[in-house]
Coordinates of C-alpha atoms and ligand atoms in Angstrom, one line a residue:
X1 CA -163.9 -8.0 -135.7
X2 CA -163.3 -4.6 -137.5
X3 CA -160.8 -2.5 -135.9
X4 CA -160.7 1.4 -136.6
X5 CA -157.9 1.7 -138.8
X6 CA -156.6 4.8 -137.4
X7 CA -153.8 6.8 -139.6
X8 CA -152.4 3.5 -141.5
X9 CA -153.3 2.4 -144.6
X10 CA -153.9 -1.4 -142.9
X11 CA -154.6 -3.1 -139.7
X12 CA -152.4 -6.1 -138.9
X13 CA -154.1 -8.6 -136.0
X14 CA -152.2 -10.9 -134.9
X15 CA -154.3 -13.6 -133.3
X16 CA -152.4 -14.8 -129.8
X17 CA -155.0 -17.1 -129.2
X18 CA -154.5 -18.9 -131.9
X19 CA -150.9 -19.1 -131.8
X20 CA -151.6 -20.6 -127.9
X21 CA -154.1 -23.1 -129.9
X22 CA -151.5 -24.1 -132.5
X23 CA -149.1 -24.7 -130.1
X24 CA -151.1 -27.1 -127.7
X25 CA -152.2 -28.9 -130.8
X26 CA -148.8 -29.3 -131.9
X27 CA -147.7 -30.3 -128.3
X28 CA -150.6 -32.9 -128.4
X29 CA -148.8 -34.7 -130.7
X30 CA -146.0 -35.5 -128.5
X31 CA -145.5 -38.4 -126.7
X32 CA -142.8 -37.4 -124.0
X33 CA -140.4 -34.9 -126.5
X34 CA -141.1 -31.0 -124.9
X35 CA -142.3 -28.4 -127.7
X36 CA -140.2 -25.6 -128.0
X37 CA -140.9 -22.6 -130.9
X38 CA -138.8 -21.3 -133.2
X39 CA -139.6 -17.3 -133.1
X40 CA -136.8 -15.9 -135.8
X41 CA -137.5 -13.0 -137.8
X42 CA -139.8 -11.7 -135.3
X43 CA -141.6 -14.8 -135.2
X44 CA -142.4 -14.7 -138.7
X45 CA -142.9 -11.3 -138.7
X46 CA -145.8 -11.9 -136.1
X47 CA -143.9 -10.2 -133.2
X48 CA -141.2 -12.5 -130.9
X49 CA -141.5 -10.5 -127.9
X50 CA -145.7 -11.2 -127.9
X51 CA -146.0 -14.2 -128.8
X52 CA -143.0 -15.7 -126.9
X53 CA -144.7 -14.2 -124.0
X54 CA -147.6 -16.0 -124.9
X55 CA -145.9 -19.3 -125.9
X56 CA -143.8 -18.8 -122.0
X57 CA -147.5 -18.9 -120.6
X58 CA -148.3 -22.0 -122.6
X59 CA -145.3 -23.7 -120.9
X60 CA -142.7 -23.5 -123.6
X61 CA -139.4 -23.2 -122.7
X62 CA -137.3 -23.4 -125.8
X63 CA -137.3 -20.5 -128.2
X64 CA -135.1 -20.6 -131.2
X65 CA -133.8 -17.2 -133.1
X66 CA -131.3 -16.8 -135.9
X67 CA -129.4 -14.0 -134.7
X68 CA -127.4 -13.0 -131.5
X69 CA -129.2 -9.5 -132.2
X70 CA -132.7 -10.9 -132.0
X71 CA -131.5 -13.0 -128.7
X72 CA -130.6 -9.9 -126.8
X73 CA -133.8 -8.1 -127.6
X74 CA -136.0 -10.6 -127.3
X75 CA -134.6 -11.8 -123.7
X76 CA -135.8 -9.2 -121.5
X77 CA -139.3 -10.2 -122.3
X78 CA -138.6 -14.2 -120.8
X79 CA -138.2 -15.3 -117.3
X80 CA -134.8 -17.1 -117.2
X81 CA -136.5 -20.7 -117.0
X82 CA -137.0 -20.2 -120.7
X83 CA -133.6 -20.8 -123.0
X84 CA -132.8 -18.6 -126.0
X85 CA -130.8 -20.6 -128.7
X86 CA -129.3 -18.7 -131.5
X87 CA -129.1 -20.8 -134.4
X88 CA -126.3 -18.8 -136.3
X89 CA -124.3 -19.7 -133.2
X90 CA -121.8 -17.2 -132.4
X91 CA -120.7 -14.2 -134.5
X92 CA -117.1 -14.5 -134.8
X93 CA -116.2 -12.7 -131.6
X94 CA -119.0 -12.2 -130.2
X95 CA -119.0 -15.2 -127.7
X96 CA -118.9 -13.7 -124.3
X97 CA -121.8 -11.7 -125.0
X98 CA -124.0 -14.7 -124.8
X99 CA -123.0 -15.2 -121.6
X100 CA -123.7 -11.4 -120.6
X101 CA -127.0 -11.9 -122.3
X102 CA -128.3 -15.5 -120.9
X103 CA -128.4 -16.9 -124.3
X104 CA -127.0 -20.0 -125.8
X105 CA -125.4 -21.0 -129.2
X106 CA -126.0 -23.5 -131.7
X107 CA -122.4 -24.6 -132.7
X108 CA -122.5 -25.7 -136.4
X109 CA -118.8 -26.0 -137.1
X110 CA -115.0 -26.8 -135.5
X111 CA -114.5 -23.4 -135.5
X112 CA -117.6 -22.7 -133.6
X113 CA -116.6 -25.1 -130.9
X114 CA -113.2 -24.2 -130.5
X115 CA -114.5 -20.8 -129.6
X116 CA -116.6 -21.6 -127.1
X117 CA -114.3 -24.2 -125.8
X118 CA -111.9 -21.6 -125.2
X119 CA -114.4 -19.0 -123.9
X120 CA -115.1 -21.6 -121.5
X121 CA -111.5 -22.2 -120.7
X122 CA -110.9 -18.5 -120.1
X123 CA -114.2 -18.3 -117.5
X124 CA -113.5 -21.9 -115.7
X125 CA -117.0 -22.6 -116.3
X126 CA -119.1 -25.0 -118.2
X127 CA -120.9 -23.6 -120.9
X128 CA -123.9 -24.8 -122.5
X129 CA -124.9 -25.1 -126.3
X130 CA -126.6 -27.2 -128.7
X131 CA -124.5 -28.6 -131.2
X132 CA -125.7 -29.1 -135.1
X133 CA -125.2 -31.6 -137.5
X134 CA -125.3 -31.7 -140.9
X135 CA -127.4 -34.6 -142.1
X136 CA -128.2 -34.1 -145.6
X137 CA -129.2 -30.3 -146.5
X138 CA -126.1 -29.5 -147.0
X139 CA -126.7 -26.1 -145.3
X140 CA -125.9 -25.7 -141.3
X141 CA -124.0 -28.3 -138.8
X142 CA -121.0 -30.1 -138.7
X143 CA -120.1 -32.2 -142.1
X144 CA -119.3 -35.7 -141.5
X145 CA -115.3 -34.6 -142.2
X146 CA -115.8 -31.9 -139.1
X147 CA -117.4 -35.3 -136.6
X148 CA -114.6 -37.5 -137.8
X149 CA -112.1 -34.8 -136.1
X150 CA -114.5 -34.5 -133.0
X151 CA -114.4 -38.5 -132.8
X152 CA -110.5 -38.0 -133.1
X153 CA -110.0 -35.5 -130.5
X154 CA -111.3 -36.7 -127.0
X155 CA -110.9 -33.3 -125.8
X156 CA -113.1 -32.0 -128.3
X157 CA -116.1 -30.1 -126.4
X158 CA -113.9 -30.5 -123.1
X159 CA -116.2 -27.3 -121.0
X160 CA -118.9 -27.4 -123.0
X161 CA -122.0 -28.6 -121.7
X162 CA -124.4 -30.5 -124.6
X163 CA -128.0 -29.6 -124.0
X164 CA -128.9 -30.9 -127.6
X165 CA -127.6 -32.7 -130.6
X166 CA -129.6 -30.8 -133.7
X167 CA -130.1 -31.6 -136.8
X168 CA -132.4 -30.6 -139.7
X169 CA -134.7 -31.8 -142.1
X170 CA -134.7 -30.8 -146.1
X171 CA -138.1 -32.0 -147.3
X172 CA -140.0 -32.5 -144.3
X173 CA -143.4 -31.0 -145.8
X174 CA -143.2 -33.9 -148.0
X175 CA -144.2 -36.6 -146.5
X176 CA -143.3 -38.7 -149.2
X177 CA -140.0 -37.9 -149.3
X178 CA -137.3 -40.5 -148.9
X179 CA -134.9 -38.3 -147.7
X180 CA -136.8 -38.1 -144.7
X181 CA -136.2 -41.4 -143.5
X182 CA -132.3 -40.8 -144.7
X183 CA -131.9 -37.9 -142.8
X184 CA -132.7 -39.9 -139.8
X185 CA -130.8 -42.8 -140.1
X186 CA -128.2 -40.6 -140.9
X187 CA -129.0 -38.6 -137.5
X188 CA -129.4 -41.9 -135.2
X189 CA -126.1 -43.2 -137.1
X190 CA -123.9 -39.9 -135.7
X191 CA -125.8 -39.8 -132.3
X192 CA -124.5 -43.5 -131.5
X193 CA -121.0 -42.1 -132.6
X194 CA -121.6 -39.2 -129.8
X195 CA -120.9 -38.9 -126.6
X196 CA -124.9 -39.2 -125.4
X197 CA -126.8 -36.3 -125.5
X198 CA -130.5 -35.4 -126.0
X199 CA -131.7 -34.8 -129.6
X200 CA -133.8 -32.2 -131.7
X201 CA -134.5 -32.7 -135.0
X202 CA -138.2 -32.0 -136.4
X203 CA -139.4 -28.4 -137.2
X204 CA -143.4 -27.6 -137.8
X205 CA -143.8 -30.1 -140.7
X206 CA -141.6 -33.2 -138.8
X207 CA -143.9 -33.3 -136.0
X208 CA -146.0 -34.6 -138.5
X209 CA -143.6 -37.4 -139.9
X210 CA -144.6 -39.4 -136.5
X211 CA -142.5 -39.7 -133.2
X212 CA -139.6 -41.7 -134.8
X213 CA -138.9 -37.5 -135.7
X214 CA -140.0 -36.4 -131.9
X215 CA -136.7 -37.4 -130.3
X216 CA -136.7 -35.2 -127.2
X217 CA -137.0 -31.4 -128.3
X218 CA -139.4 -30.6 -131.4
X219 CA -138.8 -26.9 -132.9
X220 CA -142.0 -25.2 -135.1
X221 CA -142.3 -21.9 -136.2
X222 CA -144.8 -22.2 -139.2
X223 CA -147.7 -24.2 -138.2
X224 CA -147.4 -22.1 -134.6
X225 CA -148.5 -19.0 -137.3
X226 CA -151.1 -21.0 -138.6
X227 CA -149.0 -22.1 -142.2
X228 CA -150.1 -25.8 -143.6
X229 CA -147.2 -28.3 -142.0
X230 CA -148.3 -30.9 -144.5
X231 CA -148.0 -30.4 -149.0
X232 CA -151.4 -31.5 -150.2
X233 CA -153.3 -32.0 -147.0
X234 CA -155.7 -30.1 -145.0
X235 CA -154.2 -27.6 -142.5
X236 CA -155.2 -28.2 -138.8
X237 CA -154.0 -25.0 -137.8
X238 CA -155.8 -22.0 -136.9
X239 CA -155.0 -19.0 -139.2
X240 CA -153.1 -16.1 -136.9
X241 CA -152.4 -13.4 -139.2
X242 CA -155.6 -10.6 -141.3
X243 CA -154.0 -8.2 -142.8
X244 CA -157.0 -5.6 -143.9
X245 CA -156.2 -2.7 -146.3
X246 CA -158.0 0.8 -146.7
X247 CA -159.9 1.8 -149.8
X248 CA -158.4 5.0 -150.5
X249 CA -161.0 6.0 -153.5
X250 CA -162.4 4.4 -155.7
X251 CA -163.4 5.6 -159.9
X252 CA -165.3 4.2 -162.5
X253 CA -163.5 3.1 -166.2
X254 CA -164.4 3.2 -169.7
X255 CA -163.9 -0.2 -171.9
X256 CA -160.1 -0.2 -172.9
X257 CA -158.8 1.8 -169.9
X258 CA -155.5 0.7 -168.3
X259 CA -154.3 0.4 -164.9
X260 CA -151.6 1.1 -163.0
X261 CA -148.0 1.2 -163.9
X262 CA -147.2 0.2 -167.3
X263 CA -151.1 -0.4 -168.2
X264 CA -150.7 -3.8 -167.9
X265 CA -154.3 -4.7 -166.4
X266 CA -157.0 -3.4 -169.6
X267 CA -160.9 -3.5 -169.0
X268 CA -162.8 -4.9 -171.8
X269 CA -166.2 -3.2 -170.1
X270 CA -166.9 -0.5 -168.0
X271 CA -165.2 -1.0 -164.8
X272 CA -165.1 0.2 -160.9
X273 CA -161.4 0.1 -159.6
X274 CA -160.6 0.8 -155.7
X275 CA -157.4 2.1 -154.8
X276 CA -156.1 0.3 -151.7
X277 CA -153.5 1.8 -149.5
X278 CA -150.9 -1.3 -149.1
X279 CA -148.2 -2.1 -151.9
X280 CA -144.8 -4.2 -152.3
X281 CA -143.2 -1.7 -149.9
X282 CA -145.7 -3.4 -147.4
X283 CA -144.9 -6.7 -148.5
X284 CA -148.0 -7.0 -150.4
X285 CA -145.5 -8.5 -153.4
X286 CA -145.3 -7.3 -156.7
X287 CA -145.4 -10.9 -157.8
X288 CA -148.9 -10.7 -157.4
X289 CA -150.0 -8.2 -159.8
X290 CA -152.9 -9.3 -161.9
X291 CA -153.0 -12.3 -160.1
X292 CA -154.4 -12.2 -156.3
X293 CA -158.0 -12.2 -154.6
X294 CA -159.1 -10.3 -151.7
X295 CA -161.9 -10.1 -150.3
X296 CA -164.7 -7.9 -149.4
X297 CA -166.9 -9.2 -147.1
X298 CA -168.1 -12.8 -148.4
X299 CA -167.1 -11.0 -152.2
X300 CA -163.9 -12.3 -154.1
X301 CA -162.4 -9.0 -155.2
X302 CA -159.8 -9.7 -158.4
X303 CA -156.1 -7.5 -158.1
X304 CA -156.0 -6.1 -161.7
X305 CA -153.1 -4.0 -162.6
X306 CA -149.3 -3.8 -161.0
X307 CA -148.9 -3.9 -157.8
X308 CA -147.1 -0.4 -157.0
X309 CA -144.8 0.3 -153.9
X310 CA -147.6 1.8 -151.7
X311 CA -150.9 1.2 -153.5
X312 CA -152.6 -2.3 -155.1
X313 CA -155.8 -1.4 -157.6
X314 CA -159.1 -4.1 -157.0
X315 CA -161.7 -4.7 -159.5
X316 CA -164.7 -3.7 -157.1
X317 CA -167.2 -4.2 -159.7
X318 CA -169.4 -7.2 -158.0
X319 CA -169.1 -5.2 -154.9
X320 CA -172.0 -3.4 -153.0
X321 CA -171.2 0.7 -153.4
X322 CA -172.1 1.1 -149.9
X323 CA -169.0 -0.9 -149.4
X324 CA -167.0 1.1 -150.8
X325 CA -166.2 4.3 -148.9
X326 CA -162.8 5.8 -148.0
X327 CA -161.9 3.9 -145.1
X328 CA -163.7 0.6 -145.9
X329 CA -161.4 -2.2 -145.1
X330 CA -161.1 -5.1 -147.6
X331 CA -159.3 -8.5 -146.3
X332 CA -155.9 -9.3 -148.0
X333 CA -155.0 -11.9 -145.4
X334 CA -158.0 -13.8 -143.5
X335 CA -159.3 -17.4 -143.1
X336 CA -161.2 -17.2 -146.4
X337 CA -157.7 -15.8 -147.6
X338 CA -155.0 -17.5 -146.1
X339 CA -151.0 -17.1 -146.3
X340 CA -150.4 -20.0 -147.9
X341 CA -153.0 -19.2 -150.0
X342 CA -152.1 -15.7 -151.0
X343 CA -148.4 -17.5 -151.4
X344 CA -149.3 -19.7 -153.8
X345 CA -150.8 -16.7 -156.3
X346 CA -147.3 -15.2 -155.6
X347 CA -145.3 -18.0 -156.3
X348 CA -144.1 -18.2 -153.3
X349 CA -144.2 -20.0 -149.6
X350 CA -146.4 -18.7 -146.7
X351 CA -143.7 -18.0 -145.1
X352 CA -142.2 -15.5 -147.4
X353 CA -145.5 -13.5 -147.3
X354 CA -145.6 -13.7 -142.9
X355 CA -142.0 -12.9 -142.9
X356 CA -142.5 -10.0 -145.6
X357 CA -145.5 -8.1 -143.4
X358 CA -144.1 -4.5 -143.4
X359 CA -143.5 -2.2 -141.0
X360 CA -146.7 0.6 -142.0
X361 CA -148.9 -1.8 -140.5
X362 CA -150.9 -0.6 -137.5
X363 CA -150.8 -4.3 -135.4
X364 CA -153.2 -5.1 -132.8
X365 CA -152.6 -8.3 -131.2
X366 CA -156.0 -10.1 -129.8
X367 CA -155.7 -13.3 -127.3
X368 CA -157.5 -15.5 -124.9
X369 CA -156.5 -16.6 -121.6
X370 CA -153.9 -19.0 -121.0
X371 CA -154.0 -22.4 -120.5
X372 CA -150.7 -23.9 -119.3
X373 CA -150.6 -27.6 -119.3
Ligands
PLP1 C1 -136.7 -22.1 -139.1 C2 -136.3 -23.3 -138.5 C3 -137.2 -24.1 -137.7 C4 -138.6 -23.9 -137.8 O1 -139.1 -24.4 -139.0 P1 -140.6 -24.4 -139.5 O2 -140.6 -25.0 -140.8 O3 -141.1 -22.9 -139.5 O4 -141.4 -25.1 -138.4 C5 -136.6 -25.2 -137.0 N1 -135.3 -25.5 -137.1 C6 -134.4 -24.7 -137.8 C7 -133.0 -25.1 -137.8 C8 -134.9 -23.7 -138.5 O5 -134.0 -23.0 -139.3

């Protein structure tokens, strides 16, 4: 699987296959609700335009972004049976260019709709959007104050054309959770309010609540990249991101030799450290220092020292010399080395480290054929 690392100091694959094999597991857990794909931030930082291509091929047909900006660039790479919703909805202004573009807005407050009411006024057309509601995280939709004045108004969303009432879900990875369950009472509660619609609610991790969550639209990003949908239980995703890094050189250290910035890795014995060429600037975070594993080969390679803004320093010591060459390649993200492992050293999420992947990367993308359903 080793690819010549060229010029950069790492080699990103991106695994398309995978993401294909994520997404029909994902979809196999669907009764009648379609599976759409939420590819923001790049799809994790994966690449939207590949692996929405790859996802169209699958037979998705719903792709969620945050941003206008990544609807626009990411359109030209979809035939026009697949929908583009940008959950942001509309920049304040902004409206007619999702019409120019072929895109389509979440609306997540009055002032939202009002806009695109009028927009719709102005052309004489209907326009479509999914509108959000707020049921509980207190973060995107319309409040319950913002549906009592829709209920009031009976002119409310007059031109706009509902594809999907949206909501989403807090603590979904816990499965224990009760605000789960209160989320979607809540949901069913405002949908019977509504003038009928269909309904989205679950993202990756509510798939796995069960098909009370399914409604008719389900919308993953993580688990489609291979991150655990489930707190505490094994993930049945296959891994899409290895990130390999390039020995730079290597040295040998006395007993009570520091490393790195601010010394604060010490050796207690004689030592071989290998300079590898990917740092917090890469998105390798600095919250790892003196903390993470990598791996050569089968060999669990300790990070000693602060992780600097181009460079990390490895503890090589148990590792084979001949494996150590200017060039050699040493797994920071693999299967033995997951994101969500690697996320949990940095006190963070898996999908801080996906969505942190830098830009010094040289990405190949590998895949298998398609298999549309
Ligand atoms: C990011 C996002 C998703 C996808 O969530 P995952 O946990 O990555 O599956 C779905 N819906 C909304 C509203 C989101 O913001």
């Amino acid at each position: 699987m080793q690819q010549p690392a060229g010029r950069a100091g790492a080699i990103l694959t991106i695994d398309l296959g995978a993401v294909r094999s994520n997404y029909r597991f994902l979809r196999s857990k669907l009764v009648s609700a379609q599976c759409g794909a939420a590819v923001k931030a790049d799809s994790y930082g994966l690449g939207a335009a590949r692996i929405s291509e790859a996802l169209f091929e699958e037979g998705c047909r719903h792709f969620f972004v945050a941003h206008l900006e990544e609807a626009i660039a990411l359109r030209p790479h979809l035939p026009e049976a697949a929908s583009i919703y940008v959950m942001h909805g509309s920049p304040v202004g902004y409206e007619a260019e999702f019409l120019e573009h072929g895109c389509i807005p979440v609306l997540n407050s009055c002032q939202q709709i009002l806009a695109w009411r009028d927009l719709a006024q102005e052309k004489q057309q209907e326009l479509p959007a999914i509108i959000q509601l707020d049921t509980g995280m207190s973060r995107m939709g319309m409040s319950p104050t913002e549906v009592q004045a829709w209920l009031a108004d009976p002119g409310f969303i007059d031109g706009i054309q509902v594809q999907y009432l949206m909501s989403h879900l807090a603590c979904a990875e816990n499965q224990q959770s009760p605000v789960n369950q209160q989320q979607l009472q809540s949901f069913q509660a405002l949908r019977r309010q509504l003038p009928q619609s269909r309904a989205t609610l679950a993202n990756s991790s509510g798939i796995f609540l069960g098909p009370d969550f399914h409604f008719d639209l389900v919308r993953p990003g993580a688990a489609l990249y291979g991150l655990t949908p489930v707190a505490g239980e094994d993930n049945p995703l296959q891994p899409v991101a290895h990130l390999q890094g390039k020995i730079i050189q290597t040295r040998e250290i006395a007993a009570g030799t520091g490393v790195g910035y601010s010394l604060t890795y010490r050796s207690t014995q004689v030592r071989r450290i290998a300079t590898v060429a990917v740092g917090y600037a890469d998105g390798w975070l600095r919250s790892l220092s003196n903390r993470g594993t990598v791996f050569i080969g089968d060999t669990p390679v300790p990070m000693v020292g602060n992780v600097s803004m181009d460079t990390v320093t490895l503890d090589v010591s148990d590792v084979a010399l001949e494996l150590l060459y200017p060039g050699a390649l040493v797994d920071l993200i693999s299967a033995k080395n997951t994101a969500d492992q690697v996320a949990e050293r940095a006190g963070t999420i898996g999908y801080e480290i996906l969505t942190s992947l830098g830009l010094r990367y040289q990405r190949h993308y590998i895949d298998t054929p398609a298999q549309p359903a």
